Amino acid sequence: MNLSKIHHIAIIVSDYEVAKDFYVNKLGFSVIRENYRPERKDWKLDLRVNEHTELEIFAEENPPKRVNRPEACGLRHLAFSVDDIDAAVAHLTAHGVECEAIRVDPFTGKRFTFFSDPDDLPLEIYQQ
């Protein structure tokens, strides 16, 4: 078996319109598909991260909250690569997204920071 790349990452959100605005208008991902599933009474939004990876957004009514942040079993955080972390932080800040202080990874020497989506999912940007 050759698991060569990640096809998609799926997350559940509590408010479809708020999440769509955040991931499309603030983070800049483009919409591939947007579908309402009446049998499940939810939305499924597929977003393009890059040529290989998609982000699936599922909007369900009353999803359970995260147990704690970020140290729960399961997904700890989702990290995205950026060329210029200072420009990325400036973009996020201009769009009302609060970022933590930029830190340096002691193992790689690369700069990174964390911020959260509207449902408090920890997200990271990591300078290439």
PDB file of C-alpha atoms in Angstrom:
ATOM      1  CA  MET A   1       0.000   0.000   0.000  1.00  0.00           C
ATOM      2  CA  ASN A   2       1.272   3.474  -0.885  1.00  0.00           C
ATOM      3  CA  LEU A   3      -0.429   6.302   1.010  1.00  0.00           C
ATOM      4  CA  SER A   4       1.182   9.120  -0.940  1.00  0.00           C
ATOM      5  CA  LYS A   5      -0.826  12.208  -0.007  1.00  0.00           C
ATOM      6  CA  ILE A   6      -3.826  13.429   1.947  1.00  0.00           C
ATOM      7  CA  HIS A   7      -6.932  13.708  -0.233  1.00  0.00           C
ATOM      8  CA  HIS A   8      -9.130  15.596   2.217  1.00  0.00           C
ATOM      9  CA  ILE A   9      -9.612  16.634   5.802  1.00  0.00           C
ATOM     10  CA  ALA A  10     -13.156  16.799   7.199  1.00  0.00           C
ATOM     11  CA  ILE A  11     -14.397  19.025   9.985  1.00  0.00           C
ATOM     12  CA  ILE A  12     -17.816  19.590  11.507  1.00  0.00           C
ATOM     13  CA  VAL A  13     -19.005  23.140  12.131  1.00  0.00           C
ATOM     14  CA  SER A  14     -21.957  24.533  14.035  1.00  0.00           C
ATOM     15  CA  ASP A  15     -22.896  27.416  11.709  1.00  0.00           C
ATOM     16  CA  TYR A  16     -22.628  26.885   7.966  1.00  0.00           C
ATOM     17  CA  GLU A  17     -22.683  30.528   6.865  1.00  0.00           C
ATOM     18  CA  VAL A  18     -20.150  31.623   9.490  1.00  0.00           C
ATOM     19  CA  ALA A  19     -17.807  28.740   8.621  1.00  0.00           C
ATOM     20  CA  LYS A  20     -18.161  29.338   4.885  1.00  0.00           C
ATOM     21  CA  ASP A  21     -17.329  33.027   5.343  1.00  0.00           C
ATOM     22  CA  PHE A  22     -14.303  32.147   7.493  1.00  0.00           C
ATOM     23  CA  TYR A  23     -12.793  29.456   5.257  1.00  0.00           C
ATOM     24  CA  VAL A  24     -13.622  31.107   1.908  1.00  0.00           C
ATOM     25  CA  ASN A  25     -13.450  34.853   2.558  1.00  0.00           C
ATOM     26  CA  LYS A  26     -10.896  34.994   5.373  1.00  0.00           C
ATOM     27  CA  LEU A  27      -8.627  32.028   4.636  1.00  0.00           C
ATOM     28  CA  GLY A  28      -9.104  32.183   0.863  1.00  0.00           C
ATOM     29  CA  PHE A  29     -10.026  28.603  -0.039  1.00  0.00           C
ATOM     30  CA  SER A  30     -12.082  28.190  -3.208  1.00  0.00           C
ATOM     31  CA  VAL A  31     -15.380  26.302  -3.382  1.00  0.00           C
ATOM     32  CA  ILE A  32     -15.338  23.024  -5.319  1.00  0.00           C
ATOM     33  CA  ARG A  33     -18.816  21.787  -4.397  1.00  0.00           C
ATOM     34  CA  GLU A  34     -21.574  23.003  -2.119  1.00  0.00           C
ATOM     35  CA  ASN A  35     -24.467  20.671  -1.377  1.00  0.00           C
ATOM     36  CA  TYR A  36     -27.404  20.587   0.981  1.00  0.00           C
ATOM     37  CA  ARG A  37     -28.316  17.029   2.025  1.00  0.00           C
ATOM     38  CA  PRO A  38     -32.020  17.079   2.958  1.00  0.00           C
ATOM     39  CA  GLU A  39     -31.991  13.497   4.262  1.00  0.00           C
ATOM     40  CA  ARG A  40     -29.400  14.557   6.873  1.00  0.00           C
ATOM     41  CA  LYS A  41     -30.515  18.180   7.179  1.00  0.00           C
ATOM     42  CA  ASP A  42     -26.939  19.384   6.759  1.00  0.00           C
ATOM     43  CA  TRP A  43     -24.601  21.138   4.377  1.00  0.00           C
ATOM     44  CA  LYS A  44     -21.424  19.690   2.859  1.00  0.00           C
ATOM     45  CA  LEU A  45     -18.947  22.201   1.484  1.00  0.00           C
ATOM     46  CA  ASP A  46     -15.827  21.002  -0.349  1.00  0.00           C
ATOM     47  CA  LEU A  47     -12.986  23.511  -0.528  1.00  0.00           C
ATOM     48  CA  ARG A  48      -9.727  23.457  -2.513  1.00  0.00           C
ATOM     49  CA  VAL A  49      -6.624  23.694  -0.316  1.00  0.00           C
ATOM     50  CA  ASN A  50      -4.158  22.887  -3.120  1.00  0.00           C
ATOM     51  CA  GLU A  51      -3.959  20.671  -6.191  1.00  0.00           C
ATOM     52  CA  HIS A  52      -4.061  17.512  -4.056  1.00  0.00           C
ATOM     53  CA  THR A  53      -5.971  18.351  -0.888  1.00  0.00           C
ATOM     54  CA  GLU A  54      -9.554  19.305  -0.113  1.00  0.00           C
ATOM     55  CA  LEU A  55     -11.168  20.508   3.092  1.00  0.00           C
ATOM     56  CA  GLU A  56     -14.653  19.110   3.732  1.00  0.00           C
ATOM     57  CA  ILE A  57     -16.921  21.230   5.878  1.00  0.00           C
ATOM     58  CA  PHE A  58     -19.967  19.508   7.358  1.00  0.00           C
ATOM     59  CA  ALA A  59     -22.540  21.766   9.023  1.00  0.00           C
ATOM     60  CA  GLU A  60     -24.738  19.841  11.421  1.00  0.00           C
ATOM     61  CA  GLU A  61     -27.366  21.022  13.856  1.00  0.00           C
ATOM     62  CA  ASN A  62     -26.110  21.021  17.456  1.00  0.00           C
ATOM     63  CA  PRO A  63     -22.827  19.113  17.054  1.00  0.00           C
ATOM     64  CA  PRO A  64     -21.102  18.222  20.323  1.00  0.00           C
ATOM     65  CA  LYS A  65     -18.466  20.715  21.487  1.00  0.00           C
ATOM     66  CA  ARG A  66     -14.743  19.911  21.620  1.00  0.00           C
ATOM     67  CA  VAL A  67     -13.840  18.251  24.915  1.00  0.00           C
ATOM     68  CA  ASN A  68     -11.021  20.723  25.500  1.00  0.00           C
ATOM     69  CA  ARG A  69      -8.583  22.738  23.506  1.00  0.00           C
ATOM     70  CA  PRO A  70      -6.303  21.483  22.028  1.00  0.00           C
ATOM     71  CA  GLU A  71      -5.217  18.451  23.994  1.00  0.00           C
ATOM     72  CA  ALA A  72      -8.084  16.015  23.366  1.00  0.00           C
ATOM     73  CA  CYS A  73      -7.697  12.602  21.754  1.00  0.00           C
ATOM     74  CA  GLY A  74      -8.100  12.854  17.999  1.00  0.00           C
ATOM     75  CA  LEU A  75      -7.294  15.832  15.814  1.00  0.00           C
ATOM     76  CA  ARG A  76      -5.089  18.221  17.774  1.00  0.00           C
ATOM     77  CA  HIS A  77      -4.930  20.980  15.156  1.00  0.00           C
ATOM     78  CA  LEU A  78      -4.806  21.566  11.418  1.00  0.00           C
ATOM     79  CA  ALA A  79      -1.682  23.273  10.027  1.00  0.00           C
ATOM     80  CA  PHE A  80      -1.279  25.117   6.727  1.00  0.00           C
ATOM     81  CA  SER A  81       2.015  26.106   5.074  1.00  0.00           C
ATOM     82  CA  VAL A  82       2.640  29.741   4.169  1.00  0.00           C
ATOM     83  CA  ASP A  83       5.547  31.431   2.397  1.00  0.00           C
ATOM     84  CA  ASP A  84       5.436  34.589   4.530  1.00  0.00           C
ATOM     85  CA  ILE A  85       4.066  34.218   8.047  1.00  0.00           C
ATOM     86  CA  ASP A  86       4.155  37.956   8.741  1.00  0.00           C
ATOM     87  CA  ALA A  87       1.995  38.643   5.674  1.00  0.00           C
ATOM     88  CA  ALA A  88      -0.353  35.779   6.620  1.00  0.00           C
ATOM     89  CA  VAL A  89      -0.787  37.117  10.158  1.00  0.00           C
ATOM     90  CA  ALA A  90      -1.397  40.612   8.788  1.00  0.00           C
ATOM     91  CA  HIS A  91      -4.059  39.206   6.437  1.00  0.00           C
ATOM     92  CA  LEU A  92      -5.791  37.298   9.226  1.00  0.00           C
ATOM     93  CA  THR A  93      -5.656  40.278  11.580  1.00  0.00           C
ATOM     94  CA  ALA A  94      -7.124  42.547   8.878  1.00  0.00           C
ATOM     95  CA  HIS A  95     -10.013  40.060   8.616  1.00  0.00           C
ATOM     96  CA  GLY A  96     -10.653  40.090  12.364  1.00  0.00           C
ATOM     97  CA  VAL A  97      -8.910  36.806  13.143  1.00  0.00           C
ATOM     98  CA  GLU A  98      -6.813  36.916  16.315  1.00  0.00           C
ATOM     99  CA  CYS A  99      -3.481  35.092  16.162  1.00  0.00           C
ATOM    100  CA  GLU A 100      -1.190  34.024  18.971  1.00  0.00           C
ATOM    101  CA  ALA A 101       2.340  35.436  19.087  1.00  0.00           C
ATOM    102  CA  ILE A 102       4.603  34.001  16.390  1.00  0.00           C
ATOM    103  CA  ARG A 103       6.903  31.340  17.812  1.00  0.00           C
ATOM    104  CA  VAL A 104       9.890  29.411  16.472  1.00  0.00           C
ATOM    105  CA  ASP A 105       9.846  25.612  16.232  1.00  0.00           C
ATOM    106  CA  PRO A 106      12.912  24.548  18.267  1.00  0.00           C
ATOM    107  CA  PHE A 107      13.459  21.481  16.081  1.00  0.00           C
ATOM    108  CA  THR A 108      13.185  23.067  12.612  1.00  0.00           C
ATOM    109  CA  GLY A 109      13.867  26.744  13.261  1.00  0.00           C
ATOM    110  CA  LYS A 110      10.666  27.591  11.331  1.00  0.00           C
ATOM    111  CA  ARG A 111       8.193  30.246  12.474  1.00  0.00           C
ATOM    112  CA  PHE A 112       4.550  29.397  13.255  1.00  0.00           C
ATOM    113  CA  THR A 113       1.461  30.624  15.039  1.00  0.00           C
ATOM    114  CA  PHE A 114      -2.000  29.442  16.013  1.00  0.00           C
ATOM    115  CA  PHE A 115      -5.476  30.888  15.574  1.00  0.00           C
ATOM    116  CA  SER A 116      -8.968  29.385  15.765  1.00  0.00           C
ATOM    117  CA  ASP A 117     -11.895  28.894  13.436  1.00  0.00           C
ATOM    118  CA  PRO A 118     -15.376  30.091  14.522  1.00  0.00           C
ATOM    119  CA  ASP A 119     -15.952  26.804  16.412  1.00  0.00           C
ATOM    120  CA  ASP A 120     -12.629  27.121  18.263  1.00  0.00           C
ATOM    121  CA  LEU A 121     -10.853  24.447  16.176  1.00  0.00           C
ATOM    122  CA  PRO A 122      -7.139  25.186  16.572  1.00  0.00           C
ATOM    123  CA  LEU A 123      -5.520  26.108  13.245  1.00  0.00           C
ATOM    124  CA  GLU A 124      -1.835  26.744  12.604  1.00  0.00           C
ATOM    125  CA  ILE A 125       0.134  28.538   9.924  1.00  0.00           C
ATOM    126  CA  TYR A 126       3.700  27.317   9.497  1.00  0.00           C
ATOM    127  CA  GLN A 127       6.270  29.170   7.417  1.00  0.00           C
ATOM    128  CA  GLN A 128       7.896  26.989   4.782  1.00  0.00           C
TER     129      GLN A 128
END
